Amino acid sequence: MTMLPLGVTGVMLPELDLGEQLALCAELGVTHYVIRPRVTPERAAGQPYHSHGNHKFDLTPGRFADEGEAIGEQIRTAGLTPFCTVPAENADAPDEQHEQNFRGAAAAGFSRVKVTPINYPKELFDYPAYLDKAVARYRALCDLAKPYNLKLIIEMHAGNSASAPGLARLILQQFDPGELGVIIDLPNYAREGFVAPVLGLSALAPWIDHVHLGGLRRVKGERDGLGFVQTGGEMCALVDSDLHVPTWLRQLHGLGREVPLIIEDYEQGMTGEAKLRRAVEQVAPVLEGLHGA
């Protein structure tokens, strides 16, 4: 068994329709497909294709709920696994929105749905009260997802309350790993995670569901009015990432179970196809070494 199979989130291929995305994945040995139902911003309509803007395969949540069965069949016919959906809704969105996402995922045969944590305030706040609210909401959503036979997933993403391993565990430890899991997002981890791989993965091991695989490097920005430099991050090739990707994959392989690596690369100035080909080429020798060990 390949313990670290490759997948892709379709929105990183905005220039391709679904059939073209699936054909490219089959060619490259990418087996797990992640889909993001989304509403294209009005300002992006008719503009050049962009991962965060206009898409050739433009799938709204409503269309996904209505057409999920046919979409899932198309994915399976191409030889891929419908794996996870990553809608935009936060946990505190109305139940009706979540159920619409669940209906589409279940009809298409996806087994997981990402739900982003409730936003936290931008100034100091009562964290225990926030945590209680977040846990209660995830409990309600897990119950809502059960009739659809879906597992819910939290993404460790910069700017949310599960951006670092300890913070994610405070939510996850209240749940069985079969009902709520976590995405280790390596680019976002490079922004806000900042914990050694062995420590972060050990803290989250029972709940680790899959990984978002991409490169990110820190960059210096402008100085503020007092002269202090402000830093940011930009996506890049895996080999140029601030995180040493082979170390992370070796530790993940040590879990001894399947953990899909879902490629997400939103670097500007390249097509999605070129970025996917680059990522597969760069990660292949790492995986060959692990699977041959």
GROMACS .gro file of C-alpha atoms in nm:
model
  293
    1MET     CA    1   0.000   0.000   0.000
    2THR     CA    2   0.118   0.353  -0.077
    3MET     CA    3   0.096   0.524   0.260
    4LEU     CA    4   0.137   0.875   0.119
    5PRO     CA    5  -0.069   0.881  -0.202
    6LEU     CA    6  -0.087   1.204  -0.400
    7GLY     CA    7  -0.395   1.415  -0.455
    8VAL     CA    8  -0.484   1.765  -0.570
    9THR     CA    9  -0.732   2.036  -0.482
   10GLY     CA   10  -0.904   2.117  -0.810
   11VAL     CA   11  -0.905   2.494  -0.762
   12MET     CA   12  -0.530   2.504  -0.823
   13LEU     CA   13  -0.611   2.409  -1.184
   14PRO     CA   14  -0.840   2.699  -1.278
   15GLU     CA   15  -0.756   2.681  -1.651
   16LEU     CA   16  -0.891   2.324  -1.683
   17ASP     CA   17  -1.243   2.186  -1.677
   18LEU     CA   18  -1.318   1.881  -1.464
   19GLY     CA   19  -1.244   1.629  -1.739
   20GLU     CA   20  -0.912   1.797  -1.819
   21GLN     CA   21  -0.818   1.806  -1.450
   22LEU     CA   22  -0.892   1.436  -1.408
   23ALA     CA   23  -0.700   1.340  -1.723
   24LEU     CA   24  -0.395   1.531  -1.599
   25CYS     CA   25  -0.418   1.363  -1.259
   26ALA     CA   26  -0.441   1.018  -1.416
   27GLU     CA   27  -0.135   1.093  -1.630
   28LEU     CA   28   0.069   1.204  -1.326
   29GLY     CA   29  -0.039   0.928  -1.087
   30VAL     CA   30  -0.243   1.165  -0.870
   31THR     CA   31  -0.518   0.950  -0.718
   32HIS     CA   32  -0.714   1.161  -0.465
   33TYR     CA   33  -0.936   1.447  -0.582
   34VAL     CA   34  -1.044   1.734  -0.358
   35ILE     CA   35  -1.319   1.968  -0.471
   36ARG     CA   36  -1.409   2.320  -0.357
   37PRO     CA   37  -1.767   2.428  -0.421
   38ARG     CA   38  -1.751   2.806  -0.439
   39VAL     CA   39  -1.921   3.118  -0.565
   40THR     CA   40  -1.703   3.312  -0.808
   41PRO     CA   41  -1.666   3.676  -0.695
   42GLU     CA   42  -1.856   3.910  -0.926
   43ARG     CA   43  -1.538   4.106  -0.995
   44ALA     CA   44  -1.373   3.788  -1.131
   45ALA     CA   45  -1.640   3.701  -1.387
   46GLY     CA   46  -1.494   3.708  -1.737
   47GLN     CA   47  -1.142   3.774  -1.609
   48PRO     CA   48  -0.838   3.554  -1.684
   49TYR     CA   49  -0.843   3.224  -1.500
   50HIS     CA   50  -0.703   3.244  -1.147
   51SER     CA   51  -0.710   3.004  -0.853
   52HIS     CA   52  -0.886   3.263  -0.635
   53GLY     CA   53  -1.097   3.409  -0.914
   54ASN     CA   54  -1.244   3.288  -1.242
   55HIS     CA   55  -1.243   2.911  -1.307
   56LYS     CA   56  -1.313   2.706  -1.617
   57PHE     CA   57  -1.480   2.447  -1.392
   58ASP     CA   58  -1.698   2.676  -1.184
   59LEU     CA   59  -1.889   2.468  -0.929
   60THR     CA   60  -2.127   2.648  -0.694
   61PRO     CA   61  -2.254   2.477  -0.375
   62GLY     CA   62  -2.602   2.462  -0.528
   63ARG     CA   63  -2.479   2.290  -0.843
   64PHE     CA   64  -2.275   2.048  -0.638
   65ALA     CA   65  -2.579   1.950  -0.433
   66ASP     CA   66  -2.779   1.897  -0.753
   67GLU     CA   67  -2.510   1.736  -0.970
   68GLY     CA   68  -2.300   1.557  -0.710
   69GLU     CA   69  -2.386   1.206  -0.824
   70ALA     CA   70  -2.278   1.272  -1.183
   71ILE     CA   71  -1.961   1.453  -1.069
   72GLY     CA   72  -1.863   1.164  -0.844
   73GLU     CA   73  -1.917   0.915  -1.124
   74GLN     CA   74  -1.696   1.120  -1.356
   75ILE     CA   75  -1.418   1.123  -1.096
   76ARG     CA   76  -1.437   0.748  -1.035
   77THR     CA   77  -1.455   0.668  -1.407
   78ALA     CA   78  -1.126   0.857  -1.450
   79GLY     CA   79  -0.971   0.626  -1.190
   80LEU     CA   80  -0.953   0.877  -0.904
   81THR     CA   81  -1.097   0.871  -0.553
   82PRO     CA   82  -1.348   1.144  -0.458
   83PHE     CA   83  -1.177   1.229  -0.131
   84CYS     CA   84  -1.261   1.557   0.045
   85THR     CA   85  -1.463   1.871  -0.019
   86VAL     CA   86  -1.337   2.207   0.105
   87PRO     CA   87  -1.624   2.458   0.097
   88ALA     CA   88  -1.573   2.812   0.216
   89GLU     CA   89  -1.823   2.814   0.503
   90ASN     CA   90  -1.710   2.868   0.861
   91ALA     CA   91  -1.850   2.650   1.136
   92ASP     CA   92  -2.094   2.922   1.242
   93ALA     CA   93  -2.262   2.938   0.900
   94PRO     CA   94  -2.631   2.837   0.909
   95ASP     CA   95  -2.708   2.466   0.925
   96GLU     CA   96  -2.881   2.493   0.587
   97GLN     CA   97  -2.555   2.590   0.416
   98HIS     CA   98  -2.369   2.302   0.578
   99GLU     CA   99  -2.641   2.055   0.483
  100GLN     CA  100  -2.622   2.171   0.123
  101ASN     CA  101  -2.248   2.098   0.128
  102PHE     CA  102  -2.309   1.761   0.293
  103ARG     CA  103  -2.570   1.663   0.033
  104GLY     CA  104  -2.334   1.732  -0.255
  105ALA     CA  105  -2.044   1.549  -0.090
  106ALA     CA  106  -2.253   1.244  -0.004
  107ALA     CA  107  -2.413   1.225  -0.349
  108ALA     CA  108  -2.071   1.237  -0.515
  109GLY     CA  109  -1.922   0.976  -0.283
  110PHE     CA  110  -1.679   1.204  -0.099
  111SER     CA  111  -1.606   1.088   0.255
  112ARG     CA  112  -1.487   1.411   0.417
  113VAL     CA  113  -1.589   1.776   0.438
  114LYS     CA  114  -1.369   2.056   0.569
  115VAL     CA  115  -1.533   2.301   0.808
  116THR     CA  116  -1.332   2.609   0.912
  117PRO     CA  117  -1.339   2.706   1.284
  118ILE     CA  118  -1.545   2.999   1.405
  119ASN     CA  119  -1.349   3.323   1.362
  120TYR     CA  120  -1.176   3.454   1.671
  121PRO     CA  121  -1.167   3.824   1.768
  122LYS     CA  122  -0.880   4.043   1.651
  123GLU     CA  123  -0.809   4.176   2.001
  124LEU     CA  124  -0.750   3.988   2.329
  125PHE     CA  125  -1.050   3.772   2.416
  126ASP     CA  126  -1.182   3.504   2.654
  127TYR     CA  127  -1.024   3.196   2.497
  128PRO     CA  128  -1.189   2.932   2.723
  129ALA     CA  129  -1.531   3.072   2.633
  130TYR     CA  130  -1.438   3.072   2.265
  131LEU     CA  131  -1.312   2.712   2.288
  132ASP     CA  132  -1.635   2.597   2.453
  133LYS     CA  133  -1.833   2.761   2.173
  134ALA     CA  134  -1.612   2.610   1.901
  135VAL     CA  135  -1.633   2.259   2.047
  136ALA     CA  136  -2.010   2.282   2.090
  137ARG     CA  137  -2.051   2.393   1.730
  138TYR     CA  138  -1.834   2.112   1.595
  139ARG     CA  139  -2.033   1.867   1.805
  140ALA     CA  140  -2.355   1.991   1.648
  141LEU     CA  141  -2.206   1.975   1.298
  142CYS     CA  142  -2.070   1.622   1.350
  143ASP     CA  143  -2.422   1.518   1.449
  144LEU     CA  144  -2.558   1.694   1.140
  145ALA     CA  145  -2.309   1.509   0.918
  146LYS     CA  146  -2.375   1.160   1.058
  147PRO     CA  147  -2.680   1.080   0.841
  148TYR     CA  148  -2.462   1.153   0.538
  149ASN     CA  149  -2.183   0.923   0.663
  150LEU     CA  150  -1.931   1.206   0.645
  151LYS     CA  151  -1.625   1.285   0.852
  152LEU     CA  152  -1.558   1.652   0.926
  153ILE     CA  153  -1.212   1.802   0.895
  154ILE     CA  154  -1.040   2.106   1.046
  155GLU     CA  155  -0.762   2.264   0.840
  156MET     CA  156  -0.458   2.405   1.020
  157HIS     CA  157  -0.472   2.735   0.834
  158ALA     CA  158  -0.312   3.071   0.905
  159GLY     CA  159  -0.564   3.306   1.059
  160ASN     CA  160  -0.787   3.043   1.217
  161SER     CA  161  -0.794   2.913   1.572
  162ALA     CA  162  -0.638   2.577   1.478
  163SER     CA  163  -0.327   2.721   1.311
  164ALA     CA  164  -0.080   2.546   1.545
  165PRO     CA  165  -0.075   2.187   1.678
  166GLY     CA  166  -0.158   2.267   2.041
  167LEU     CA  167  -0.448   2.492   1.943
  168ALA     CA  168  -0.586   2.231   1.704
  169ARG     CA  169  -0.560   1.959   1.968
  170LEU     CA  170  -0.763   2.161   2.218
  171ILE     CA  171  -1.057   2.124   1.982
  172LEU     CA  172  -0.984   1.778   1.845
  173GLN     CA  173  -0.930   1.604   2.177
  174GLN     CA  174  -1.302   1.638   2.247
  175PHE     CA  175  -1.383   1.415   1.946
  176ASP     CA  176  -1.330   1.066   1.814
  177PRO     CA  177  -1.084   1.074   1.521
  178GLY     CA  178  -1.347   0.899   1.311
  179GLU     CA  179  -1.582   1.196   1.332
  180LEU     CA  180  -1.343   1.493   1.331
  181GLY     CA  181  -0.991   1.502   1.189
  182VAL     CA  182  -0.727   1.754   1.089
  183ILE     CA  183  -0.544   1.864   0.775
  184ILE     CA  184  -0.175   1.938   0.825
  185ASP     CA  185  -0.137   2.233   0.585
  186LEU     CA  186   0.236   2.273   0.529
  187PRO     CA  187   0.230   2.617   0.358
  188ASN     CA  188   0.013   2.761   0.633
  189TYR     CA  189   0.221   2.583   0.898
  190ALA     CA  190   0.517   2.779   0.764
  191ARG     CA  191   0.319   3.098   0.830
  192GLU     CA  192   0.189   3.032   1.182
  193GLY     CA  193   0.258   2.673   1.299
  194PHE     CA  194   0.629   2.698   1.390
  195VAL     CA  195   0.660   2.368   1.582
  196ALA     CA  196   0.912   2.093   1.505
  197PRO     CA  197   0.761   1.820   1.284
  198VAL     CA  198   0.799   1.537   1.535
  199LEU     CA  199   0.633   1.741   1.812
  200GLY     CA  200   0.348   1.875   1.603
  201LEU     CA  201   0.266   1.542   1.442
  202SER     CA  202   0.294   1.353   1.771
  203ALA     CA  203   0.048   1.592   1.935
  204LEU     CA  204  -0.206   1.541   1.658
  205ALA     CA  205  -0.132   1.183   1.548
  206PRO     CA  206  -0.473   1.021   1.616
  207TRP     CA  207  -0.660   1.295   1.427
  208ILE     CA  208  -0.427   1.347   1.127
  209ASP     CA  209  -0.637   1.281   0.819
  210HIS     CA  210  -0.438   1.424   0.530
  211VAL     CA  211  -0.184   1.690   0.432
  212HIS     CA  212  -0.189   1.997   0.210
  213LEU     CA  213   0.143   1.979   0.029
  214GLY     CA  214   0.291   2.303  -0.095
  215GLY     CA  215   0.595   2.523  -0.045
  216LEU     CA  216   0.607   2.859   0.132
  217ARG     CA  217   0.893   3.091   0.218
  218ARG     CA  218   0.895   3.389   0.448
  219VAL     CA  219   0.963   3.724   0.286
  220LYS     CA  220   1.041   4.066   0.428
  221GLY     CA  221   0.790   4.336   0.354
  222GLU     CA  222   0.773   4.707   0.418
  223ARG     CA  223   0.876   4.875   0.743
  224ASP     CA  224   0.607   5.030   0.958
  225GLY     CA  225   0.609   5.394   1.069
  226LEU     CA  226   0.845   5.313   1.356
  227GLY     CA  227   1.096   5.138   1.134
  228PHE     CA  228   1.009   4.776   1.224
  229VAL     CA  229   1.010   4.533   0.934
  230GLN     CA  230   0.690   4.343   0.861
  231THR     CA  231   0.715   3.991   0.720
  232GLY     CA  232   0.485   3.785   0.505
  233GLY     CA  233   0.496   3.468   0.301
  234GLU     CA  234   0.479   3.360  -0.061
  235MET     CA  235   0.415   3.019  -0.210
  236CYS     CA  236   0.702   2.854  -0.393
  237ALA     CA  237   0.834   2.522  -0.519
  238LEU     CA  238   0.856   2.242  -0.262
  239VAL     CA  239   1.235   2.242  -0.286
  240ASP     CA  240   1.243   2.612  -0.193
  241SER     CA  241   1.008   2.590   0.107
  242ASP     CA  242   1.110   2.713   0.451
  243LEU     CA  243   0.989   2.374   0.581
  244HIS     CA  244   1.213   2.080   0.493
  245VAL     CA  245   0.954   1.870   0.312
  246PRO     CA  246   1.145   1.536   0.325
  247THR     CA  247   1.161   1.556   0.706
  248TRP     CA  248   0.787   1.613   0.728
  249LEU     CA  249   0.709   1.327   0.491
  250ARG     CA  250   0.941   1.090   0.676
  251GLN     CA  251   0.763   1.166   1.004
  252LEU     CA  252   0.420   1.127   0.839
  253HIS     CA  253   0.527   0.795   0.689
  254GLY     CA  254   0.615   0.686   1.041
  255LEU     CA  255   0.247   0.699   1.137
  256GLY     CA  256   0.217   0.365   0.958
  257ARG     CA  257  -0.114   0.438   0.787
  258GLU     CA  258  -0.242   0.609   0.476
  259VAL     CA  259  -0.214   0.988   0.486
  260PRO     CA  260  -0.289   1.141   0.144
  261LEU     CA  261  -0.074   1.433   0.030
  262ILE     CA  262  -0.304   1.683  -0.140
  263ILE     CA  263  -0.102   1.919  -0.358
  264GLU     CA  264  -0.196   2.286  -0.322
  265ASP     CA  265   0.029   2.540  -0.493
  266TYR     CA  266  -0.100   2.892  -0.552
  267GLU     CA  267   0.228   3.053  -0.659
  268GLN     CA  268   0.164   3.335  -0.903
  269GLY     CA  269   0.298   3.347  -1.258
  270MET     CA  270   0.256   2.978  -1.350
  271THR     CA  271  -0.033   2.770  -1.477
  272GLY     CA  272  -0.191   2.520  -1.244
  273GLU     CA  273  -0.081   2.236  -1.470
  274ALA     CA  274   0.282   2.350  -1.459
  275LYS     CA  275   0.273   2.374  -1.079
  276LEU     CA  276   0.117   2.030  -1.042
  277ARG     CA  277   0.375   1.873  -1.271
  278ARG     CA  278   0.653   2.046  -1.078
  279ALA     CA  279   0.524   1.929  -0.741
  280VAL     CA  280   0.485   1.567  -0.854
  281GLU     CA  281   0.835   1.568  -1.003
  282GLN     CA  282   0.993   1.714  -0.688
  283VAL     CA  283   0.815   1.492  -0.437
  284ALA     CA  284   0.854   1.167  -0.635
  285PRO     CA  285   1.210   1.083  -0.525
  286VAL     CA  286   1.121   1.152  -0.161
  287LEU     CA  287   0.827   0.911  -0.177
  288GLU     CA  288   1.028   0.650  -0.365
  289GLY     CA  289   1.283   0.653  -0.086
  290LEU     CA  290   1.017   0.615   0.182
  291HIS     CA  291   0.814   0.345   0.009
  292GLY     CA  292   1.128   0.149  -0.071
  293ALA     CA  293   1.253   0.165   0.288
   0.00000   0.00000   0.00000
